PDB file of C-alpha atoms and ligand atoms in Angstrom:
ATOM      1  CA  MET W   1       6.229 -19.711  42.476  1.00  0.00           C
ATOM      2  CA  ARG W   2       9.530 -20.629  44.117  1.00  0.00           C
ATOM      3  CA  ILE W   3       9.893 -24.110  45.595  1.00  0.00           C
ATOM      4  CA  ASP W   4      12.787 -25.251  47.777  1.00  0.00           C
ATOM      5  CA  VAL W   5      13.271 -28.856  48.844  1.00  0.00           C
ATOM      6  CA  VAL W   6      15.872 -29.932  51.414  1.00  0.00           C
ATOM      7  CA  SER W   7      16.602 -33.678  51.484  1.00  0.00           C
ATOM      8  CA  ILE W   8      19.350 -36.208  52.207  1.00  0.00           C
ATOM      9  CA  PHE W   9      18.344 -37.843  48.919  1.00  0.00           C
ATOM     10  CA  PRO W  10      18.242 -34.950  46.425  1.00  0.00           C
ATOM     11  CA  GLU W  11      18.333 -37.456  43.581  1.00  0.00           C
ATOM     12  CA  TYR W  12      14.898 -38.613  44.742  1.00  0.00           C
ATOM     13  CA  LEU W  13      13.572 -35.283  43.464  1.00  0.00           C
ATOM     14  CA  GLU W  14      14.858 -35.844  39.899  1.00  0.00           C
ATOM     15  CA  PRO W  15      11.255 -36.377  38.663  1.00  0.00           C
ATOM     16  CA  LEU W  16      10.762 -32.641  39.238  1.00  0.00           C
ATOM     17  CA  ASN W  17      12.898 -32.163  36.109  1.00  0.00           C
ATOM     18  CA  ILE W  18      10.471 -33.930  33.779  1.00  0.00           C
ATOM     19  CA  SER W  19       6.856 -33.875  32.576  1.00  0.00           C
ATOM     20  CA  LEU W  20       4.390 -31.298  33.916  1.00  0.00           C
ATOM     21  CA  VAL W  21       6.655 -29.850  36.620  1.00  0.00           C
ATOM     22  CA  GLY W  22       9.722 -29.985  34.385  1.00  0.00           C
ATOM     23  CA  LYS W  23       7.897 -28.122  31.619  1.00  0.00           C
ATOM     24  CA  ALA W  24       6.593 -25.520  34.078  1.00  0.00           C
ATOM     25  CA  ARG W  25      10.181 -24.956  35.236  1.00  0.00           C
ATOM     26  CA  ALA W  26      11.401 -24.626  31.656  1.00  0.00           C
ATOM     27  CA  ARG W  27       8.670 -22.052  31.002  1.00  0.00           C
ATOM     28  CA  GLY W  28       9.685 -20.114  34.098  1.00  0.00           C
ATOM     29  CA  GLN W  29       6.350 -20.769  35.849  1.00  0.00           C
ATOM     30  CA  LEU W  30       8.155 -22.610  38.636  1.00  0.00           C
ATOM     31  CA  ASP W  31      11.544 -21.947  40.187  1.00  0.00           C
ATOM     32  CA  VAL W  32      12.618 -25.165  41.951  1.00  0.00           C
ATOM     33  CA  HIS W  33      15.755 -25.518  44.073  1.00  0.00           C
ATOM     34  CA  VAL W  34      16.722 -28.891  45.572  1.00  0.00           C
ATOM     35  CA  HIS W  35      19.296 -28.864  48.380  1.00  0.00           C
ATOM     36  CA  ASP W  36      21.301 -31.698  49.984  1.00  0.00           C
ATOM     37  CA  LEU W  37      20.844 -31.491  53.762  1.00  0.00           C
ATOM     38  CA  ARG W  38      24.328 -32.963  54.232  1.00  0.00           C
ATOM     39  CA  GLY W  39      25.679 -29.698  52.850  1.00  0.00           C
ATOM     40  CA  TRP W  40      24.969 -28.300  56.324  1.00  0.00           C
ATOM     41  CA  THR W  41      26.810 -30.984  58.267  1.00  0.00           C
ATOM     42  CA  HIS W  42      30.317 -30.324  59.570  1.00  0.00           C
ATOM     43  CA  ASP W  43      31.676 -33.718  60.593  1.00  0.00           C
ATOM     44  CA  VAL W  44      33.608 -36.159  58.480  1.00  0.00           C
ATOM     45  CA  HIS W  45      30.684 -38.592  58.447  1.00  0.00           C
ATOM     46  CA  ARG W  46      28.207 -35.853  57.451  1.00  0.00           C
ATOM     47  CA  THR W  47      25.932 -36.967  60.302  1.00  0.00           C
ATOM     48  CA  VAL W  48      22.238 -36.059  60.082  1.00  0.00           C
ATOM     49  CA  ASP W  49      20.701 -38.377  62.693  1.00  0.00           C
ATOM     50  CA  ASP W  50      21.127 -39.624  66.224  1.00  0.00           C
ATOM     51  CA  SER W  51      19.370 -41.889  68.728  1.00  0.00           C
ATOM     52  CA  PRO W  52      16.073 -40.647  70.193  1.00  0.00           C
ATOM     53  CA  TYR W  53      15.928 -39.087  73.667  1.00  0.00           C
ATOM     54  CA  GLY W  54      13.694 -41.261  75.827  1.00  0.00           C
ATOM     55  CA  GLY W  55      14.745 -44.371  73.926  1.00  0.00           C
ATOM     56  CA  GLY W  56      12.717 -46.214  71.307  1.00  0.00           C
ATOM     57  CA  PRO W  57      13.433 -47.648  67.879  1.00  0.00           C
ATOM     58  CA  GLY W  58      15.161 -45.943  65.002  1.00  0.00           C
ATOM     59  CA  MET W  59      16.952 -42.620  64.732  1.00  0.00           C
ATOM     60  CA  VAL W  60      15.855 -38.993  64.793  1.00  0.00           C
ATOM     61  CA  MET W  61      17.107 -36.299  62.420  1.00  0.00           C
ATOM     62  CA  LYS W  62      19.383 -33.862  64.255  1.00  0.00           C
ATOM     63  CA  PRO W  63      18.203 -30.217  64.532  1.00  0.00           C
ATOM     64  CA  GLU W  64      21.497 -28.478  63.652  1.00  0.00           C
ATOM     65  CA  PRO W  65      21.696 -29.328  59.927  1.00  0.00           C
ATOM     66  CA  TRP W  66      18.009 -28.504  59.410  1.00  0.00           C
ATOM     67  CA  GLY W  67      18.325 -25.216  61.234  1.00  0.00           C
ATOM     68  CA  GLU W  68      21.296 -24.162  59.121  1.00  0.00           C
ATOM     69  CA  ALA W  69      19.597 -25.392  55.942  1.00  0.00           C
ATOM     70  CA  LEU W  70      16.478 -23.329  56.638  1.00  0.00           C
ATOM     71  CA  ASP W  71      18.634 -20.303  57.458  1.00  0.00           C
ATOM     72  CA  ALA W  72      20.324 -20.677  54.072  1.00  0.00           C
ATOM     73  CA  VAL W  73      17.052 -21.208  52.174  1.00  0.00           C
ATOM     74  CA  LEU W  74      15.516 -18.146  53.806  1.00  0.00           C
ATOM     75  CA  GLY W  75      18.536 -16.144  52.685  1.00  0.00           C
ATOM     76  CA  GLN W  76      18.177 -17.257  49.044  1.00  0.00           C
ATOM     77  CA  GLY W  77      14.570 -16.242  48.494  1.00  0.00           C
ATOM     78  CA  PRO W  78      13.040 -12.866  47.645  1.00  0.00           C
ATOM     79  CA  GLU W  79      14.227 -10.087  49.988  1.00  0.00           C
ATOM     80  CA  GLY W  80      11.949  -9.653  52.985  1.00  0.00           C
ATOM     81  CA  GLU W  81       9.805 -12.682  52.093  1.00  0.00           C
ATOM     82  CA  VAL W  82       9.536 -16.026  53.876  1.00  0.00           C
ATOM     83  CA  PRO W  83       8.336 -19.365  52.482  1.00  0.00           C
ATOM     84  CA  THR W  84       5.515 -21.484  53.769  1.00  0.00           C
ATOM     85  CA  LEU W  85       7.272 -24.494  55.272  1.00  0.00           C
ATOM     86  CA  VAL W  86       5.547 -27.717  54.192  1.00  0.00           C
ATOM     87  CA  VAL W  87       6.507 -30.708  56.328  1.00  0.00           C
ATOM     88  CA  PRO W  88       5.380 -34.084  54.943  1.00  0.00           C
ATOM     89  CA  THR W  89       4.493 -36.334  57.885  1.00  0.00           C
ATOM     90  CA  PRO W  90       2.053 -39.173  58.562  1.00  0.00           C
ATOM     91  CA  SER W  91       0.909 -37.164  61.572  1.00  0.00           C
ATOM     92  CA  GLY W  92       0.016 -34.055  59.578  1.00  0.00           C
ATOM     93  CA  ARG W  93      -3.293 -32.651  58.347  1.00  0.00           C
ATOM     94  CA  PRO W  94      -4.638 -34.447  55.246  1.00  0.00           C
ATOM     95  CA  PHE W  95      -3.162 -33.157  52.003  1.00  0.00           C
ATOM     96  CA  THR W  96      -6.359 -32.616  50.008  1.00  0.00           C
ATOM     97  CA  GLN W  97      -7.239 -30.846  46.775  1.00  0.00           C
ATOM     98  CA  GLU W  98      -8.382 -27.977  48.955  1.00  0.00           C
ATOM     99  CA  LEU W  99      -4.967 -27.749  50.654  1.00  0.00           C
ATOM    100  CA  ALA W 100      -3.283 -28.021  47.244  1.00  0.00           C
ATOM    101  CA  GLN W 101      -5.391 -25.069  46.081  1.00  0.00           C
ATOM    102  CA  GLU W 102      -4.433 -23.117  49.219  1.00  0.00           C
ATOM    103  CA  LEU W 103      -0.713 -23.782  48.757  1.00  0.00           C
ATOM    104  CA  ALA W 104      -0.914 -23.005  45.030  1.00  0.00           C
ATOM    105  CA  GLY W 105      -1.776 -19.470  46.075  1.00  0.00           C
ATOM    106  CA  ARG W 106       1.472 -18.986  47.998  1.00  0.00           C
ATOM    107  CA  PRO W 107       4.497 -17.383  46.257  1.00  0.00           C
ATOM    108  CA  TRP W 108       7.151 -19.565  47.975  1.00  0.00           C
ATOM    109  CA  LEU W 109       7.067 -23.074  49.434  1.00  0.00           C
ATOM    110  CA  ALA W 110       9.875 -24.912  51.242  1.00  0.00           C
ATOM    111  CA  PHE W 111       9.568 -28.675  51.714  1.00  0.00           C
ATOM    112  CA  THR W 112      11.466 -30.606  54.395  1.00  0.00           C
ATOM    113  CA  PRO W 113      11.013 -34.327  53.760  1.00  0.00           C
ATOM    114  CA  ALA W 114      12.280 -36.349  56.710  1.00  0.00           C
ATOM    115  CA  ARG W 115      13.793 -39.783  56.912  1.00  0.00           C
ATOM    116  CA  TYR W 116      14.203 -42.146  59.867  1.00  0.00           C
ATOM    117  CA  GLU W 117      11.669 -41.486  62.672  1.00  0.00           C
ATOM    118  CA  GLY W 118      11.339 -37.846  61.743  1.00  0.00           C
ATOM    119  CA  ILE W 119      12.912 -34.470  62.486  1.00  0.00           C
ATOM    120  CA  ASP W 120      13.706 -33.188  66.023  1.00  0.00           C
ATOM    121  CA  ARG W 121      10.511 -31.312  66.989  1.00  0.00           C
ATOM    122  CA  ARG W 122      12.440 -28.172  67.885  1.00  0.00           C
ATOM    123  CA  VAL W 123      13.202 -27.586  64.192  1.00  0.00           C
ATOM    124  CA  ILE W 124       9.493 -27.199  63.389  1.00  0.00           C
ATOM    125  CA  GLU W 125       8.840 -25.150  66.517  1.00  0.00           C
ATOM    126  CA  GLU W 126      11.726 -22.785  65.751  1.00  0.00           C
ATOM    127  CA  ALA W 127      10.711 -22.489  62.089  1.00  0.00           C
ATOM    128  CA  ALA W 128       7.164 -21.593  63.125  1.00  0.00           C
ATOM    129  CA  THR W 129       8.529 -18.475  64.846  1.00  0.00           C
ATOM    130  CA  ARG W 130       9.629 -17.092  61.466  1.00  0.00           C
ATOM    131  CA  MET W 131       7.411 -18.600  58.759  1.00  0.00           C
ATOM    132  CA  PRO W 132       4.036 -20.311  58.294  1.00  0.00           C
ATOM    133  CA  VAL W 133       4.304 -24.082  58.801  1.00  0.00           C
ATOM    134  CA  VAL W 134       1.975 -26.708  57.316  1.00  0.00           C
ATOM    135  CA  GLU W 135       2.438 -30.321  58.412  1.00  0.00           C
ATOM    136  CA  ALA W 136       0.663 -32.467  55.829  1.00  0.00           C
ATOM    137  CA  SER W 137       0.017 -36.173  55.278  1.00  0.00           C
ATOM    138  CA  ILE W 138      -0.591 -37.681  51.838  1.00  0.00           C
ATOM    139  CA  GLY W 139      -2.346 -40.684  53.305  1.00  0.00           C
ATOM    140  CA  ASP W 140      -2.776 -43.115  56.157  1.00  0.00           C
ATOM    141  CA  TYR W 141       0.321 -45.165  55.518  1.00  0.00           C
ATOM    142  CA  VAL W 142       3.953 -44.692  56.481  1.00  0.00           C
ATOM    143  CA  LEU W 143       6.684 -44.264  53.866  1.00  0.00           C
ATOM    144  CA  ALA W 144      10.414 -44.638  54.405  1.00  0.00           C
ATOM    145  CA  GLY W 145      10.764 -40.892  53.879  1.00  0.00           C
ATOM    146  CA  GLY W 146       8.951 -37.774  52.850  1.00  0.00           C
ATOM    147  CA  GLU W 147      10.481 -37.337  49.370  1.00  0.00           C
ATOM    148  CA  VAL W 148       7.700 -39.296  47.648  1.00  0.00           C
ATOM    149  CA  ALA W 149       5.170 -37.133  49.471  1.00  0.00           C
ATOM    150  CA  VAL W 150       6.948 -34.015  48.174  1.00  0.00           C
ATOM    151  CA  LEU W 151       6.658 -35.295  44.594  1.00  0.00           C
ATOM    152  CA  VAL W 152       2.936 -35.879  45.103  1.00  0.00           C
ATOM    153  CA  MET W 153       2.312 -32.485  46.665  1.00  0.00           C
ATOM    154  CA  VAL W 154       4.422 -30.506  44.175  1.00  0.00           C
ATOM    155  CA  GLU W 155       2.618 -32.099  41.227  1.00  0.00           C
ATOM    156  CA  ALA W 156      -0.819 -31.532  42.742  1.00  0.00           C
ATOM    157  CA  ILE W 157       0.075 -27.879  43.458  1.00  0.00           C
ATOM    158  CA  ALA W 158       1.935 -27.139  40.194  1.00  0.00           C
ATOM    159  CA  ARG W 159      -0.955 -28.285  37.984  1.00  0.00           C
ATOM    160  CA  LEU W 160      -3.149 -25.662  39.659  1.00  0.00           C
ATOM    161  CA  LEU W 161      -0.838 -22.774  38.775  1.00  0.00           C
ATOM    162  CA  PRO W 162      -2.128 -20.515  35.983  1.00  0.00           C
ATOM    163  CA  GLY W 163      -0.971 -21.664  32.548  1.00  0.00           C
ATOM    164  CA  VAL W 164       0.634 -24.894  33.712  1.00  0.00           C
ATOM    165  CA  LEU W 165      -2.197 -27.148  32.531  1.00  0.00           C
ATOM    166  CA  GLY W 166      -2.764 -26.566  28.802  1.00  0.00           C
ATOM    167  CA  ASN W 167      -6.520 -26.716  29.087  1.00  0.00           C
ATOM    168  CA  ALA W 168      -7.648 -24.307  31.797  1.00  0.00           C
ATOM    169  CA  GLU W 169     -10.963 -26.138  31.791  1.00  0.00           C
ATOM    170  CA  SER W 170      -9.289 -29.337  33.018  1.00  0.00           C
ATOM    171  CA  HIS W 171      -9.391 -28.211  36.628  1.00  0.00           C
ATOM    172  CA  ARG W 172     -13.157 -27.775  36.524  1.00  0.00           C
ATOM    173  CA  ASP W 173     -13.828 -31.496  36.196  1.00  0.00           C
ATOM    174  CA  ASP W 174     -11.083 -32.682  38.549  1.00  0.00           C
ATOM    175  CA  SER W 175     -12.141 -35.089  41.232  1.00  0.00           C
ATOM    176  CA  PHE W 176     -12.473 -33.074  44.439  1.00  0.00           C
ATOM    177  CA  ALA W 177     -12.264 -29.723  42.591  1.00  0.00           C
ATOM    178  CA  PRO W 178     -14.254 -26.961  44.286  1.00  0.00           C
ATOM    179  CA  GLY W 179     -17.722 -26.277  42.894  1.00  0.00           C
ATOM    180  CA  ALA W 180     -19.736 -28.882  41.051  1.00  0.00           C
ATOM    181  CA  MET W 181     -17.168 -31.656  41.565  1.00  0.00           C
ATOM    182  CA  ALA W 182     -16.596 -31.058  45.283  1.00  0.00           C
ATOM    183  CA  ASP W 183     -16.829 -34.370  47.205  1.00  0.00           C
ATOM    184  CA  LEU W 184     -17.163 -36.245  43.915  1.00  0.00           C
ATOM    185  CA  LEU W 185     -14.882 -38.669  42.087  1.00  0.00           C
ATOM    186  CA  GLU W 186     -14.526 -38.372  38.335  1.00  0.00           C
ATOM    187  CA  GLY W 187     -16.549 -40.838  36.285  1.00  0.00           C
ATOM    188  CA  PRO W 188     -15.287 -43.076  33.441  1.00  0.00           C
ATOM    189  CA  VAL W 189     -13.706 -41.599  30.317  1.00  0.00           C
ATOM    190  CA  TYR W 190     -13.535 -42.993  26.761  1.00  0.00           C
ATOM    191  CA  THR W 191     -11.786 -42.232  23.484  1.00  0.00           C
ATOM    192  CA  LYS W 192     -11.416 -43.761  19.992  1.00  0.00           C
ATOM    193  CA  PRO W 193     -11.929 -46.431  18.759  1.00  0.00           C
ATOM    194  CA  ALA W 194     -15.712 -46.603  19.242  1.00  0.00           C
ATOM    195  CA  GLU W 195     -15.396 -50.387  19.612  1.00  0.00           C
ATOM    196  CA  TRP W 196     -12.430 -52.149  21.205  1.00  0.00           C
ATOM    197  CA  ARG W 197     -12.272 -55.915  21.844  1.00  0.00           C
ATOM    198  CA  GLY W 198     -16.031 -56.079  21.545  1.00  0.00           C
ATOM    199  CA  ARG W 199     -16.577 -53.264  24.013  1.00  0.00           C
ATOM    200  CA  THR W 200     -18.391 -50.134  22.831  1.00  0.00           C
ATOM    201  CA  VAL W 201     -18.573 -46.570  24.144  1.00  0.00           C
ATOM    202  CA  PRO W 202     -21.809 -45.600  25.983  1.00  0.00           C
ATOM    203  CA  ASP W 203     -24.246 -44.311  23.322  1.00  0.00           C
ATOM    204  CA  ILE W 204     -24.957 -41.149  25.301  1.00  0.00           C
ATOM    205  CA  LEU W 205     -21.371 -39.961  24.690  1.00  0.00           C
ATOM    206  CA  LEU W 206     -21.905 -40.257  20.918  1.00  0.00           C
ATOM    207  CA  SER W 207     -25.262 -38.431  21.034  1.00  0.00           C
ATOM    208  CA  GLY W 208     -23.971 -34.872  20.792  1.00  0.00           C
ATOM    209  CA  ASN W 209     -26.543 -33.879  23.433  1.00  0.00           C
ATOM    210  CA  HIS W 210     -24.222 -31.987  25.751  1.00  0.00           C
ATOM    211  CA  GLY W 211     -26.837 -31.408  28.447  1.00  0.00           C
ATOM    212  CA  ARG W 212     -27.642 -35.098  28.705  1.00  0.00           C
ATOM    213  CA  ILE W 213     -23.951 -35.984  28.500  1.00  0.00           C
ATOM    214  CA  ALA W 214     -23.203 -33.667  31.440  1.00  0.00           C
ATOM    215  CA  ARG W 215     -26.039 -35.230  33.424  1.00  0.00           C
ATOM    216  CA  TRP W 216     -24.837 -38.755  32.598  1.00  0.00           C
ATOM    217  CA  ARG W 217     -21.286 -37.896  33.651  1.00  0.00           C
ATOM    218  CA  ARG W 218     -22.494 -36.570  36.977  1.00  0.00           C
ATOM    219  CA  GLU W 219     -24.608 -39.647  37.578  1.00  0.00           C
ATOM    220  CA  GLN W 220     -21.551 -41.788  36.825  1.00  0.00           C
ATOM    221  CA  ALA W 221     -19.452 -39.674  39.174  1.00  0.00           C
ATOM    222  CA  PHE W 222     -22.053 -40.019  41.905  1.00  0.00           C
ATOM    223  CA  ALA W 223     -22.262 -43.796  41.396  1.00  0.00           C
ATOM    224  CA  ARG W 224     -18.470 -44.113  41.502  1.00  0.00           C
ATOM    225  CA  THR W 225     -18.301 -42.009  44.640  1.00  0.00           C
ATOM    226  CA  LEU W 226     -21.046 -44.087  46.247  1.00  0.00           C
ATOM    227  CA  ALA W 227     -19.190 -47.290  45.399  1.00  0.00           C
ATOM    228  CA  ASN W 228     -15.712 -46.183  46.464  1.00  0.00           C
ATOM    229  CA  ARG W 229     -16.038 -43.294  48.900  1.00  0.00           C
ATOM    230  CA  ALA W 230     -19.033 -43.498  51.171  1.00  0.00           C
ATOM    231  CA  ASP W 231     -17.222 -40.981  53.387  1.00  0.00           C
ATOM    232  CA  LEU W 232     -17.611 -38.342  50.673  1.00  0.00           C
ATOM    233  CA  VAL W 233     -21.240 -39.204  50.001  1.00  0.00           C
ATOM    234  CA  ALA W 234     -21.931 -38.728  53.696  1.00  0.00           C
ATOM    235  CA  ARG W 235     -21.007 -35.050  53.140  1.00  0.00           C
ATOM    236  CA  TRP W 236     -23.622 -34.597  50.439  1.00  0.00           C
ATOM    237  CA  ARG W 237     -27.024 -33.182  51.251  1.00  0.00           C
ATOM    238  CA  HIS W 238     -29.752 -34.472  48.929  1.00  0.00           C
ATOM    239  CA  ALA W 239     -30.682 -30.985  47.795  1.00  0.00           C
ATOM    240  CA  ASP W 240     -27.008 -30.376  46.884  1.00  0.00           C
ATOM    241  CA  PHE W 241     -27.154 -33.111  44.275  1.00  0.00           C
ATOM    242  CA  ASP W 242     -29.747 -31.226  42.268  1.00  0.00           C
ATOM    243  CA  LYS W 243     -27.935 -27.930  42.936  1.00  0.00           C
ATOM    244  CA  LYS W 244     -24.594 -29.449  41.879  1.00  0.00           C
ATOM    245  CA  ASP W 245     -26.365 -30.783  38.800  1.00  0.00           C
ATOM    246  CA  ARG W 246     -27.531 -27.297  37.850  1.00  0.00           C
ATOM    247  CA  GLU W 247     -23.941 -26.051  38.279  1.00  0.00           C
ATOM    248  CA  ALA W 248     -22.651 -28.659  35.830  1.00  0.00           C
TER     249      ALA W 248
HETATM  250  N1  LIG M   1       2.955 -40.895  54.664  1.00  0.00           N
HETATM  251  C1  LIG M   1       4.220 -40.465  55.056  1.00  0.00           C
HETATM  252  N2  LIG M   1       5.173 -41.240  55.595  1.00  0.00           N
HETATM  253  C2  LIG M   1       6.317 -40.531  55.913  1.00  0.00           C
HETATM  254  C3  LIG M   1       7.463 -41.045  56.513  1.00  0.00           C
HETATM  255  C4  LIG M   1       8.508 -40.177  56.777  1.00  0.00           C
HETATM  256 BR1  LIG M   1      10.073 -40.859  57.596  1.00  0.00          BR
HETATM  257  C5  LIG M   1       8.445 -38.842  56.457  1.00  0.00           C
HETATM  258  C6  LIG M   1       7.321 -38.339  55.862  1.00  0.00           C
HETATM  259  C7  LIG M   1       6.258 -39.183  55.602  1.00  0.00           C
HETATM  260  S1  LIG M   1       4.724 -38.831  54.885  1.00  0.00           S
END
């Protein structure tokens, strides 16, 4: 997978050089290119924003630099291919595990994290005439810019790429993963020592009875989901619980 990111703070994307994403890049599983939007400005002040038409607070990101940046990115990718443009925005569709899975299946993603009050709408409209566009929100809160959202989305997507996570089984038990864990949060996990500050590990996990352990883990996941995410539980049908249990 190729990933391009255009930002006025390219240094914000430094974390893409380390850990899971960094290792995937070193192994050639990911080809990441970070671009400074100001490279497509032509004035001495390298201007990327201006006051909003219609008035209102803050500044809006000018269309010209973004248009030229996307032209350049399109020209750098595989011949005849276009990226899926991913626009982090509080007003986008929820970025969920399902959307991460969908985007993990694309060969080329281009991220355009905004700052200020956002990007002139015409940039997105014009881009949509030449590539798929996904406007996605990582949550119901407003950040100072989209770079943090890009880090979240790239990590969530990269870990789903074949071979990136050491243990291919890890995906199966992810919270929100399709199948048995859909609409479920992961339950508690434990490791050595068996006793720590007077607290022991649940006996069931030491029993070696893998069927009962799987059942216990699902009950814990259900309880955690019930406690923290009633919205997910509302999507369960009673019969599904038993069915999901059989799938475990
Ligand atoms: N939750 C989010 N907040 C923001 C703010 C800006 Br400015 C750009 C993108 C995003 S995504």
